[in-house]
PDB file of C-alpha atoms and ligand atoms in Angstrom:
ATOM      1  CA  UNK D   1      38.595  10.172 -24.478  1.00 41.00           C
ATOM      2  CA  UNK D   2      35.453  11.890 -24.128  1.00 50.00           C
ATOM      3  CA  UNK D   3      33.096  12.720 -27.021  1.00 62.00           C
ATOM      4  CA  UNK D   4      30.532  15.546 -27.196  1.00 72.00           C
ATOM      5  CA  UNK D   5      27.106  13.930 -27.881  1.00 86.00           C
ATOM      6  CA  UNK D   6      24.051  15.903 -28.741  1.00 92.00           C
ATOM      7  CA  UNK D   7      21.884  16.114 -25.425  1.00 97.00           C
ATOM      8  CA  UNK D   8      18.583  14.619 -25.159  1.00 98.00           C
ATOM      9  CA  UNK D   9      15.944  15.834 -22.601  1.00 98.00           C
ATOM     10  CA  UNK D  10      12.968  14.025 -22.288  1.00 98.00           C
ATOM     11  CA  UNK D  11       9.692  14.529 -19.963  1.00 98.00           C
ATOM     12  CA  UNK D  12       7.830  11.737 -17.984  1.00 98.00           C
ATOM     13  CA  UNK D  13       4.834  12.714 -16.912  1.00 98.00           C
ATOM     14  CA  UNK D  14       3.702   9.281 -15.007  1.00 98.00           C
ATOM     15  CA  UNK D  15       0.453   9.314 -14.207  1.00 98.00           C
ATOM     16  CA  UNK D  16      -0.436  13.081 -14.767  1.00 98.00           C
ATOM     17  CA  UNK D  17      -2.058  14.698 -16.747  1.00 98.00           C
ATOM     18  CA  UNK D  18      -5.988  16.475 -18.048  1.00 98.00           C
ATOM     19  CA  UNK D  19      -6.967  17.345 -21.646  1.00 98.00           C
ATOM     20  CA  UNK D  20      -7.143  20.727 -20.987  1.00 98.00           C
ATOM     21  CA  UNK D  21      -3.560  21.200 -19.063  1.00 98.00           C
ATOM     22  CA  UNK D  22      -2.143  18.703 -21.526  1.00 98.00           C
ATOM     23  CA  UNK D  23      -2.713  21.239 -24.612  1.00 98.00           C
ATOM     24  CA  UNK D  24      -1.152  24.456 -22.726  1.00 98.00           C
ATOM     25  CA  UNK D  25       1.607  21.907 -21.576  1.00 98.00           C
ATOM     26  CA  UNK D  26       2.149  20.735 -24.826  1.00 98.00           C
ATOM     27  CA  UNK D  27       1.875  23.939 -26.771  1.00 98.00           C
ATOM     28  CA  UNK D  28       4.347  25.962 -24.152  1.00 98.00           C
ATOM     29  CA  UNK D  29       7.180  23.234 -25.069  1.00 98.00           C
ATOM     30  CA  UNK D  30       6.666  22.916 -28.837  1.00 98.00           C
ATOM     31  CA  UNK D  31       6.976  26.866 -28.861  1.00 98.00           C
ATOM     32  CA  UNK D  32       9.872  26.951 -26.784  1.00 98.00           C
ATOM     33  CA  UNK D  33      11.403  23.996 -28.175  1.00 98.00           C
ATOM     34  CA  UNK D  34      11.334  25.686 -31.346  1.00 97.00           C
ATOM     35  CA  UNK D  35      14.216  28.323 -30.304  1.00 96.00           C
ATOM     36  CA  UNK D  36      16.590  25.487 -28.765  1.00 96.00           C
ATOM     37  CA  UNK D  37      19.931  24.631 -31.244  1.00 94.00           C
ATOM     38  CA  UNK D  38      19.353  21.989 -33.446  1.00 92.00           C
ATOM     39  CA  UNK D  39      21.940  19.131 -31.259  1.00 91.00           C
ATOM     40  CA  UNK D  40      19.386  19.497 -28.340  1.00 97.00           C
ATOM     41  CA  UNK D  41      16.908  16.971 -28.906  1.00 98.00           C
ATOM     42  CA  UNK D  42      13.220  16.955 -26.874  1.00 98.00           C
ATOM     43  CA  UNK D  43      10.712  14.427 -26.335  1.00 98.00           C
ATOM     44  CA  UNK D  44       7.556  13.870 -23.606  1.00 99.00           C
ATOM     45  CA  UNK D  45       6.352  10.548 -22.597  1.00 99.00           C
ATOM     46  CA  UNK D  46       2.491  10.887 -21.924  1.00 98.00           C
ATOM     47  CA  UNK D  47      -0.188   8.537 -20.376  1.00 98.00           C
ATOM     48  CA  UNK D  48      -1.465   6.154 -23.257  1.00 98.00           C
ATOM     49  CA  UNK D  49      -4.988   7.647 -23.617  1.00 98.00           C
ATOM     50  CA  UNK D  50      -3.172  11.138 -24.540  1.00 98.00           C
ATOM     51  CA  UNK D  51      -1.275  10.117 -27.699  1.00 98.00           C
ATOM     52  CA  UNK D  52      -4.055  10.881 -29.826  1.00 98.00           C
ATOM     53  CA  UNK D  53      -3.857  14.762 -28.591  1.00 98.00           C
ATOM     54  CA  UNK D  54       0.245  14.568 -28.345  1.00 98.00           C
ATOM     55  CA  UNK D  55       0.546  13.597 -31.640  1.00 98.00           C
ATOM     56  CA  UNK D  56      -1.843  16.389 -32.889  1.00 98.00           C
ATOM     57  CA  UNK D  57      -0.430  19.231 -30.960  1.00 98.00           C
ATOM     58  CA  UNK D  58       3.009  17.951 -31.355  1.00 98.00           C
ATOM     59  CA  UNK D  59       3.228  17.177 -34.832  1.00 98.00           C
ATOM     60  CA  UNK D  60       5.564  19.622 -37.184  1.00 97.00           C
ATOM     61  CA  UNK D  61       7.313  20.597 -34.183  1.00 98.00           C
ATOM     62  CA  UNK D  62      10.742  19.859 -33.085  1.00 97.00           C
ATOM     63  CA  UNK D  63       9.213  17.633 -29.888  1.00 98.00           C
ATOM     64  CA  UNK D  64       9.215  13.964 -30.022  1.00 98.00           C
ATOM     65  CA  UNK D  65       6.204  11.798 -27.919  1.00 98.00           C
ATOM     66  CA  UNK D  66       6.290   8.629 -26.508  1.00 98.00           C
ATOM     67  CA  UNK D  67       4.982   5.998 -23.923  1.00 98.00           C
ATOM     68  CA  UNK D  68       6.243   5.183 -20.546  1.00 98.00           C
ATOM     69  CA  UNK D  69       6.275   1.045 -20.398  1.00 98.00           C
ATOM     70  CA  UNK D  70       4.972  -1.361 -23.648  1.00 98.00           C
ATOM     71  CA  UNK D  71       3.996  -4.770 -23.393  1.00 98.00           C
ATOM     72  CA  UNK D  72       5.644  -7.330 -23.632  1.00 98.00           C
ATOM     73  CA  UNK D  73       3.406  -8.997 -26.088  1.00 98.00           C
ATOM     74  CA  UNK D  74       2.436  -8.017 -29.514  1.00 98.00           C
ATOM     75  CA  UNK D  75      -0.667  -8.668 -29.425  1.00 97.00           C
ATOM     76  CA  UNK D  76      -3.469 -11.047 -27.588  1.00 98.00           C
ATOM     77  CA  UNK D  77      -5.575 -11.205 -24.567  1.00 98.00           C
ATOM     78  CA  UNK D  78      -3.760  -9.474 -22.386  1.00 98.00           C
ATOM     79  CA  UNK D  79      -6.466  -6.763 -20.409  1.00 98.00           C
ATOM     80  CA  UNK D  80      -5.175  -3.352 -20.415  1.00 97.00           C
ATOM     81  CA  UNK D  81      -1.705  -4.091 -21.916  1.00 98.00           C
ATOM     82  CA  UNK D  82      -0.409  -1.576 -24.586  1.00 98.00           C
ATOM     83  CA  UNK D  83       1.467  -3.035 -27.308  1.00 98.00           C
ATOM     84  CA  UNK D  84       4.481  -0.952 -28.849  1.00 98.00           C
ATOM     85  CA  UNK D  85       2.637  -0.922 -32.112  1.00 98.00           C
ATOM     86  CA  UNK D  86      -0.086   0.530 -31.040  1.00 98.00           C
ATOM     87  CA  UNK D  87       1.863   3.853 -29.727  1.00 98.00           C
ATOM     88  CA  UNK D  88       3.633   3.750 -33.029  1.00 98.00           C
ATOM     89  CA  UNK D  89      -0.011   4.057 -34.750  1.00 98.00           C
ATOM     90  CA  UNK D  90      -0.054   7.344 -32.958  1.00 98.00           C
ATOM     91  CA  UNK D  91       3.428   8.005 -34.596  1.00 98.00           C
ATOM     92  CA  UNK D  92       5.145   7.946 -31.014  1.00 98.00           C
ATOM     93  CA  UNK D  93       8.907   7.119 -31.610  1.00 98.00           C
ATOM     94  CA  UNK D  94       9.966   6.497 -27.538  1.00 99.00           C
ATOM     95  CA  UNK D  95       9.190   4.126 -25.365  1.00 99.00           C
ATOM     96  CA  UNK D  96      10.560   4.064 -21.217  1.00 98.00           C
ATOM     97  CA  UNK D  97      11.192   0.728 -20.171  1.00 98.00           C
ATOM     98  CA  UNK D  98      12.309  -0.604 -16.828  1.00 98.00           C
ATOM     99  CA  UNK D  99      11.243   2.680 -14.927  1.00 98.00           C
ATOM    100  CA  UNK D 100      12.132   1.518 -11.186  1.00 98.00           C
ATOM    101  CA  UNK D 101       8.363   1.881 -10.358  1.00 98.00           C
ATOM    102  CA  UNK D 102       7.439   0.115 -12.798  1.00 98.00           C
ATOM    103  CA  UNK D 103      10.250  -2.752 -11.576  1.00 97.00           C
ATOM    104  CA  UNK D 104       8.789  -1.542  -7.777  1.00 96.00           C
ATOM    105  CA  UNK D 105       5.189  -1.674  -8.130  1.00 97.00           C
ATOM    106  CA  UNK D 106       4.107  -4.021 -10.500  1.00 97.00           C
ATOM    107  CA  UNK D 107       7.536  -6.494 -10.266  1.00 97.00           C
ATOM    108  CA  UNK D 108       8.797  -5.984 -13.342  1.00 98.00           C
ATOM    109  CA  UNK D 109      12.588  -8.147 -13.558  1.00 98.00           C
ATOM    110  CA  UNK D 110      15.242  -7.187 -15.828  1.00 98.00           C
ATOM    111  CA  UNK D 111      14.333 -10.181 -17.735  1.00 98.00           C
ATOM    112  CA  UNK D 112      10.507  -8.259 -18.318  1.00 98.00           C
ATOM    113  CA  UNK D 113      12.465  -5.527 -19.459  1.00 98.00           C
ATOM    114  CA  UNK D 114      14.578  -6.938 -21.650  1.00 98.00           C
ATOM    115  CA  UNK D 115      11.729  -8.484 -23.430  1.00 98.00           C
ATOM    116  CA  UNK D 116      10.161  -5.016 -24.105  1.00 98.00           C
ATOM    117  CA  UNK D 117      13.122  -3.560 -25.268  1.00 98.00           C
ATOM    118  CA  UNK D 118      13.210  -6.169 -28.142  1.00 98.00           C
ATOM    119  CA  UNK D 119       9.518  -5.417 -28.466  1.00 98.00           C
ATOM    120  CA  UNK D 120       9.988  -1.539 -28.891  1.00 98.00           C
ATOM    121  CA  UNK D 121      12.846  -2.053 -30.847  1.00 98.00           C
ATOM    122  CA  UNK D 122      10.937  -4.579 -33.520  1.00 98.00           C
ATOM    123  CA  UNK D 123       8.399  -1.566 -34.284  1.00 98.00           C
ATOM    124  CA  UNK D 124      10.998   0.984 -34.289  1.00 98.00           C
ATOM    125  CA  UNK D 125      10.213   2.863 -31.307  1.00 98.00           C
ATOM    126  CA  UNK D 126      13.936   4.072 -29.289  1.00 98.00           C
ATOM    127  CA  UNK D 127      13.463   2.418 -25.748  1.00 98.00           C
ATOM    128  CA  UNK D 128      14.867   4.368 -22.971  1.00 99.00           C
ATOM    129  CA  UNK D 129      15.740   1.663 -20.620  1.00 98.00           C
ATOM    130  CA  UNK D 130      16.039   2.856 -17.175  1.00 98.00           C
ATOM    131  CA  UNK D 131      18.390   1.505 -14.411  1.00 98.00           C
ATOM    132  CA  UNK D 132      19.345   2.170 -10.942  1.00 98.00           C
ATOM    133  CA  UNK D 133      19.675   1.638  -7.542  1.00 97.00           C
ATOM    134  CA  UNK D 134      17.913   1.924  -4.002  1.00 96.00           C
ATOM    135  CA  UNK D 135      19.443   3.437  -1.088  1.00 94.00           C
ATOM    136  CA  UNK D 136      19.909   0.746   0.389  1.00 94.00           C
ATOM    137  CA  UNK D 137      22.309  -0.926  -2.390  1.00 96.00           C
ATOM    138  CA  UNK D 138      24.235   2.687  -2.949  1.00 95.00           C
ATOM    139  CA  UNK D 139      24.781   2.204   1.073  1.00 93.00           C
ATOM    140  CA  UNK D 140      26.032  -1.241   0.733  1.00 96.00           C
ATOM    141  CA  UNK D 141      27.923  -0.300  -1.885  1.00 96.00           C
ATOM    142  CA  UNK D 142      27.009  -2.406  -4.300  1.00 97.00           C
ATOM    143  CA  UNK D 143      25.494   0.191  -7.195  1.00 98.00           C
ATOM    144  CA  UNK D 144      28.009  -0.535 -10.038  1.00 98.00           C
ATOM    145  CA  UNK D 145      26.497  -4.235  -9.205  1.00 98.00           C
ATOM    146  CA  UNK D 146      23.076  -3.698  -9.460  1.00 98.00           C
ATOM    147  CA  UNK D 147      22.582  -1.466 -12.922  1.00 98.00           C
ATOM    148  CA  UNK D 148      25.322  -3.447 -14.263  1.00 98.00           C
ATOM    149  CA  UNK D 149      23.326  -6.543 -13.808  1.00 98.00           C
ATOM    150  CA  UNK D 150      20.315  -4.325 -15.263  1.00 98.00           C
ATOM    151  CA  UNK D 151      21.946  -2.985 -18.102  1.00 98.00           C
ATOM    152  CA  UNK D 152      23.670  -6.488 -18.648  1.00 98.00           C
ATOM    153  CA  UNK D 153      20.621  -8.330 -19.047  1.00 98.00           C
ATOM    154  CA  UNK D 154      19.068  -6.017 -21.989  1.00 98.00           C
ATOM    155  CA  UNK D 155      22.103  -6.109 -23.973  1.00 98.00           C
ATOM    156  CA  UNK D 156      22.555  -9.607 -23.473  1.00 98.00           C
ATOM    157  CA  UNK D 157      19.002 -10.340 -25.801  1.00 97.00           C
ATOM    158  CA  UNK D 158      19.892  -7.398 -28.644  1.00 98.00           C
ATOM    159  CA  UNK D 159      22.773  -7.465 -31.416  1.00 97.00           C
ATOM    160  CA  UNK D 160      25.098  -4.982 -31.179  1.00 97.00           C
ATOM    161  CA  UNK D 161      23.124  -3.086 -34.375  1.00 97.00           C
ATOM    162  CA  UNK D 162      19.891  -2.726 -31.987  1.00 98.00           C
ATOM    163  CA  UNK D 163      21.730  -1.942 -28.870  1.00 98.00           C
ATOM    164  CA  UNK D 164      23.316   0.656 -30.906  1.00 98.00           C
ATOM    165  CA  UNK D 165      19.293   2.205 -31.172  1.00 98.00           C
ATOM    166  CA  UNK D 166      18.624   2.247 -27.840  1.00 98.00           C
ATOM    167  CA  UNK D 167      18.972   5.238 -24.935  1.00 98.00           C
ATOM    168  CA  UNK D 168      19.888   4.364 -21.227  1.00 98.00           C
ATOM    169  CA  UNK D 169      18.978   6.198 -18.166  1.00 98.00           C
ATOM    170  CA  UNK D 170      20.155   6.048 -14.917  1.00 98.00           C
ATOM    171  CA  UNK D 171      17.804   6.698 -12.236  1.00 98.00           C
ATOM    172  CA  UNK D 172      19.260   6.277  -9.204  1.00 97.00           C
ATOM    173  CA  UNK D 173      16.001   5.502  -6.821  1.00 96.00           C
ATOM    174  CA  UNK D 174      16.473   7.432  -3.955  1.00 94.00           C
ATOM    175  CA  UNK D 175      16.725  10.408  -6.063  1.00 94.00           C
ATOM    176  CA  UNK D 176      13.453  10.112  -8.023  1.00 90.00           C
ATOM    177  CA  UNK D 177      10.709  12.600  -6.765  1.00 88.00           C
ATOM    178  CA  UNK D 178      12.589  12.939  -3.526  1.00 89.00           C
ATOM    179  CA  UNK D 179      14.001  16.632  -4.736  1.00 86.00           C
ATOM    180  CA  UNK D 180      17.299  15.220  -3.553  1.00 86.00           C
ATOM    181  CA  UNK D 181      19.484  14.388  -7.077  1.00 86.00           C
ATOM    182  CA  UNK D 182      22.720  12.664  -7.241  1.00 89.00           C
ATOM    183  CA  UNK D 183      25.521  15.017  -6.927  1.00 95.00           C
ATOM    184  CA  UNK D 184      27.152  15.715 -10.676  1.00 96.00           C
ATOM    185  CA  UNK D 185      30.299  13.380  -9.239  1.00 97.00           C
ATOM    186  CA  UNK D 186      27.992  10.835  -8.116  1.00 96.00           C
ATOM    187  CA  UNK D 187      25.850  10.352 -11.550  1.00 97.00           C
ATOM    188  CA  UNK D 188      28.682  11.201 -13.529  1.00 98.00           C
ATOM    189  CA  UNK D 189      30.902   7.653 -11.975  1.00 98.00           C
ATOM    190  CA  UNK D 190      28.122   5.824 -12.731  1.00 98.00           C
ATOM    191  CA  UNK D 191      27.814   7.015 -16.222  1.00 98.00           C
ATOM    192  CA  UNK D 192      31.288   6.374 -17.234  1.00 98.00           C
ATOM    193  CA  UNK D 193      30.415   2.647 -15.572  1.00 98.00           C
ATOM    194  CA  UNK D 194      27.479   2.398 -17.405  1.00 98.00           C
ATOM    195  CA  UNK D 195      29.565   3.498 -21.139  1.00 98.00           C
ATOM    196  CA  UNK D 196      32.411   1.157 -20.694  1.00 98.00           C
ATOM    197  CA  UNK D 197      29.577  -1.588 -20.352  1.00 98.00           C
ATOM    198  CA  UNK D 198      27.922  -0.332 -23.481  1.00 98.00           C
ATOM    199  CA  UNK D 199      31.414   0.011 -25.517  1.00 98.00           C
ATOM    200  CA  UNK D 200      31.722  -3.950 -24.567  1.00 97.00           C
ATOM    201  CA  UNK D 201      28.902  -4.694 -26.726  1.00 97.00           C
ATOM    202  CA  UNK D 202      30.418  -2.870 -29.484  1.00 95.00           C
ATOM    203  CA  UNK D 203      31.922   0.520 -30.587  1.00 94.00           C
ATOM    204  CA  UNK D 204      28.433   1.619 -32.068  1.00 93.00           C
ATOM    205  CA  UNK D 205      27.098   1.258 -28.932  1.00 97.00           C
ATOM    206  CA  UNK D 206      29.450   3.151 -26.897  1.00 96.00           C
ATOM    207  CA  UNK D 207      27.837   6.577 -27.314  1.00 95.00           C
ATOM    208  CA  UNK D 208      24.472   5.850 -27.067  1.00 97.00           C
ATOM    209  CA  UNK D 209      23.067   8.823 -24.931  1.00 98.00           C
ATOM    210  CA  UNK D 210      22.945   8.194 -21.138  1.00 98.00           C
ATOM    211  CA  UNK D 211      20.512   9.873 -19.459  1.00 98.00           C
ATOM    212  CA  UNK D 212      20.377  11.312 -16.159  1.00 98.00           C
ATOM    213  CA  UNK D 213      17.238  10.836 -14.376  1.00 97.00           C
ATOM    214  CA  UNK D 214      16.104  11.729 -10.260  1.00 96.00           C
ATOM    215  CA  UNK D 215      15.189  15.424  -8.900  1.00 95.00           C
ATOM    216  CA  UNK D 216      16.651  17.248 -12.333  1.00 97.00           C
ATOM    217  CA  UNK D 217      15.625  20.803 -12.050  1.00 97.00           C
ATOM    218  CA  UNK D 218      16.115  24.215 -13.556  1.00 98.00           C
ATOM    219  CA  UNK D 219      18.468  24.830 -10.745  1.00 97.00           C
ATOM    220  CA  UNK D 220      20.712  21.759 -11.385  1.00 97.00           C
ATOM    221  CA  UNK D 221      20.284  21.000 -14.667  1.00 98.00           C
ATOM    222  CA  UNK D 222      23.439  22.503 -15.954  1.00 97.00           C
ATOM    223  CA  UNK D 223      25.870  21.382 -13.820  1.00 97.00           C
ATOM    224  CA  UNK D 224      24.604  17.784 -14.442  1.00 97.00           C
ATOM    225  CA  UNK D 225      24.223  18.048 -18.148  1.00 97.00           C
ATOM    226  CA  UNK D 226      27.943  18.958 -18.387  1.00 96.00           C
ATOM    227  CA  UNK D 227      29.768  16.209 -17.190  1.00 97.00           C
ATOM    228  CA  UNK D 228      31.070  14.293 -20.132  1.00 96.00           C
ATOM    229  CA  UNK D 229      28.781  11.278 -19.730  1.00 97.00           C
ATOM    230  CA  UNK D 230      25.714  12.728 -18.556  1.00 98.00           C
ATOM    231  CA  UNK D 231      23.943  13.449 -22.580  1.00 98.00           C
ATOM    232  CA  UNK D 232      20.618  14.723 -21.104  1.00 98.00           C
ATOM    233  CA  UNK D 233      18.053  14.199 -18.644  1.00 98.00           C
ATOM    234  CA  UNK D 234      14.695  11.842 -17.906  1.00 98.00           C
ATOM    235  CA  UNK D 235      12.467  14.634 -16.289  1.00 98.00           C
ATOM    236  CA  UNK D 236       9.755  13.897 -13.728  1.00 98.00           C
ATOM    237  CA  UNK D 237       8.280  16.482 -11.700  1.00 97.00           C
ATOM    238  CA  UNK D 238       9.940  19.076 -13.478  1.00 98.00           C
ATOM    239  CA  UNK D 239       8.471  17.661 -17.220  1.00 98.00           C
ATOM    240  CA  UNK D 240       4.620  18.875 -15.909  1.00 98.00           C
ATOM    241  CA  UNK D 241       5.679  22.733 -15.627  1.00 98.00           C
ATOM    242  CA  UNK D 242       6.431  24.141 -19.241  1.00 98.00           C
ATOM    243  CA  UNK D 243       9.105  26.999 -17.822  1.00 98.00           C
ATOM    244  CA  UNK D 244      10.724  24.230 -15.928  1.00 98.00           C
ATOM    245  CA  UNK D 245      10.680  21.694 -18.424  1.00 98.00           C
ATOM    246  CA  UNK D 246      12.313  24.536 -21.036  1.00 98.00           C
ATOM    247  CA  UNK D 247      14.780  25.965 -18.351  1.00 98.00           C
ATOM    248  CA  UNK D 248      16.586  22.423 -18.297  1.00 98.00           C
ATOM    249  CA  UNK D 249      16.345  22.210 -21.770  1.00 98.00           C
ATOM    250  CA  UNK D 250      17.923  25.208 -22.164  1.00 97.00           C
ATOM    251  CA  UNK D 251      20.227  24.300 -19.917  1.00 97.00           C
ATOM    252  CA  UNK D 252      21.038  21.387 -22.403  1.00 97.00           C
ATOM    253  CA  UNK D 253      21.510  23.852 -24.971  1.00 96.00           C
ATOM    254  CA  UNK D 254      24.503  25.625 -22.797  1.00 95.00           C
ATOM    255  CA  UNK D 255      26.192  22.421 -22.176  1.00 94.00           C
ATOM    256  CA  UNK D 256      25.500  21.092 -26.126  1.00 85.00           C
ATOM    257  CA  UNK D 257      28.394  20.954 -28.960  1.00 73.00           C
ATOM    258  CA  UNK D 258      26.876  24.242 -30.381  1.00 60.00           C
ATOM    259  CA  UNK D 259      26.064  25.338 -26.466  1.00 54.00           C
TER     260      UNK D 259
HETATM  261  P1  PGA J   1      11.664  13.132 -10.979  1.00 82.39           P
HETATM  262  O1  PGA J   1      11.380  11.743 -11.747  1.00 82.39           O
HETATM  263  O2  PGA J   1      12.312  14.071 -11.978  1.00 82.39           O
HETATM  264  O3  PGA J   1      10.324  13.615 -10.530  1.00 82.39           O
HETATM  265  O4  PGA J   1      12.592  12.816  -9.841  1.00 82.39           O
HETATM  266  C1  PGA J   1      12.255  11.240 -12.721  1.00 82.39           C
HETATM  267  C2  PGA J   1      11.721   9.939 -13.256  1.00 82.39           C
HETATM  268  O5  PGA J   1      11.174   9.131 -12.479  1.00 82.39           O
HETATM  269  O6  PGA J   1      11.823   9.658 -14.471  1.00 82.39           O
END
């Protein structure tokens, strides 16, 4: 029953980032990006104020930019909000929503997230909407619960054609920036959970790529990357050293169709 998807590896750099490290970064991965297989797909999410040089240094290469959160408005007086547009003036084509510190820190519901999916979607931008769960939940059991409800929520506001455009990752909490990564069992269960949610909303959207998101690195990379419903990885830490970043994307290349 499983399908080989192309694999999808994309960088978030949070809140990191100088001009000056920015253009080796971004030059490193456009040059190695250049010698991956054609079904491996690469994109970087940046800090807003570096679009400008993404897009420049980035542009006629195989790598894809985006933006890690939108607003939720189009447009207004909303102080230091960054509306989808906007990033798509800088010809960005992602946009993370949901990231669990942005649902953390600044209390962002499922609802909120929903909301900037549609927004993303409206301007054409592919939202990678994030889910997952703490510790605590996994502990008490209740994860399938908890990024169900997530997941359930987004869908819930799109048609089946737009939830067809979208990209899921699951970021189990307790594994982001903690060096400690699900297990490839562990991500892998909740994958297949999370894509017979997505085939209820429509055969179209069964195979849009899940992502797996938490502590990836070059050292376990692969083994994630080839469990059948694991198509690629949201990269933290990893995303802000260029031989890392390319090692898992490489490693996305082993585990591709062509891989
Ligand atoms: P990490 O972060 O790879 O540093 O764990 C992943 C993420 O938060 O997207």
């Amino acid at each position: 029953m499983s399908k080989q998807r192309a694999k999808l590896v994309v960088g978030n750099w949070k809140m990191h980032g100088r001009l000056a490290e920015n253009a080796t970064l971004l030059q490193a991965v456009a040059q190695g990006a250049g010698e991956l297989p054609a079904d491996v797909r690469v994109g970087v999410c940046v800090p807003c104020p570096y679009l400008g040089q993404t897009q420049s240094l980035l542009e006629g290469s195989k790598v894809v930019w985006g933006v890690q959160d939108v607003s939720a408005f189009t447009h207004g007086a909303y102080t230091g909000e960054v509306a989808a547009q906007m990033a798509v003036d800088f010809a960005a084509t992602l946009a993370i929503v949901g990231h669990s510190e942005r649902r953390a820190y600044h209390r962002e519901s499922s609802e909120l997230v929903a909301v900037k999916t549609q927004r993303a979607l409206e301007v054409g931008l592919t939202p990678i909407v994030c889910v997952g769960e703490t510790l605590e939940e996994r502990e008490a059991g209740s994860t399938e619960q908890v990024v169900g409800a997530q997941l359930d929520e987004v869908l819930a506001k799109l048609s089946a054609e737009d939830a067809a455009r979208i990209v899921v990752a699951y970021e189990p909490v307790w594994a982001i920036g903690t060096g400690k990564s699900a297990t490839s069992d562990e991500a892998q269960a909740v994958h297949a959970f999370l894509r017979s949610r997505l085939a209820a909303k429509g055969a179209a959207v069964a195979d849009v790529p899940v992502l797996y998101g938490g502590s990836v690195k070059p050292e376990n990379a692969e083994e994630l990357f080839r469990e059948p419903d694991i198509d690629g990885g949201l990269i933290g830490g990893a995303s802000l050293k260029d031989q890392d970043f390319l090692a898992i994307c490489r490693a996305a290349a082993a585990t591709s169709v062509a891989g």
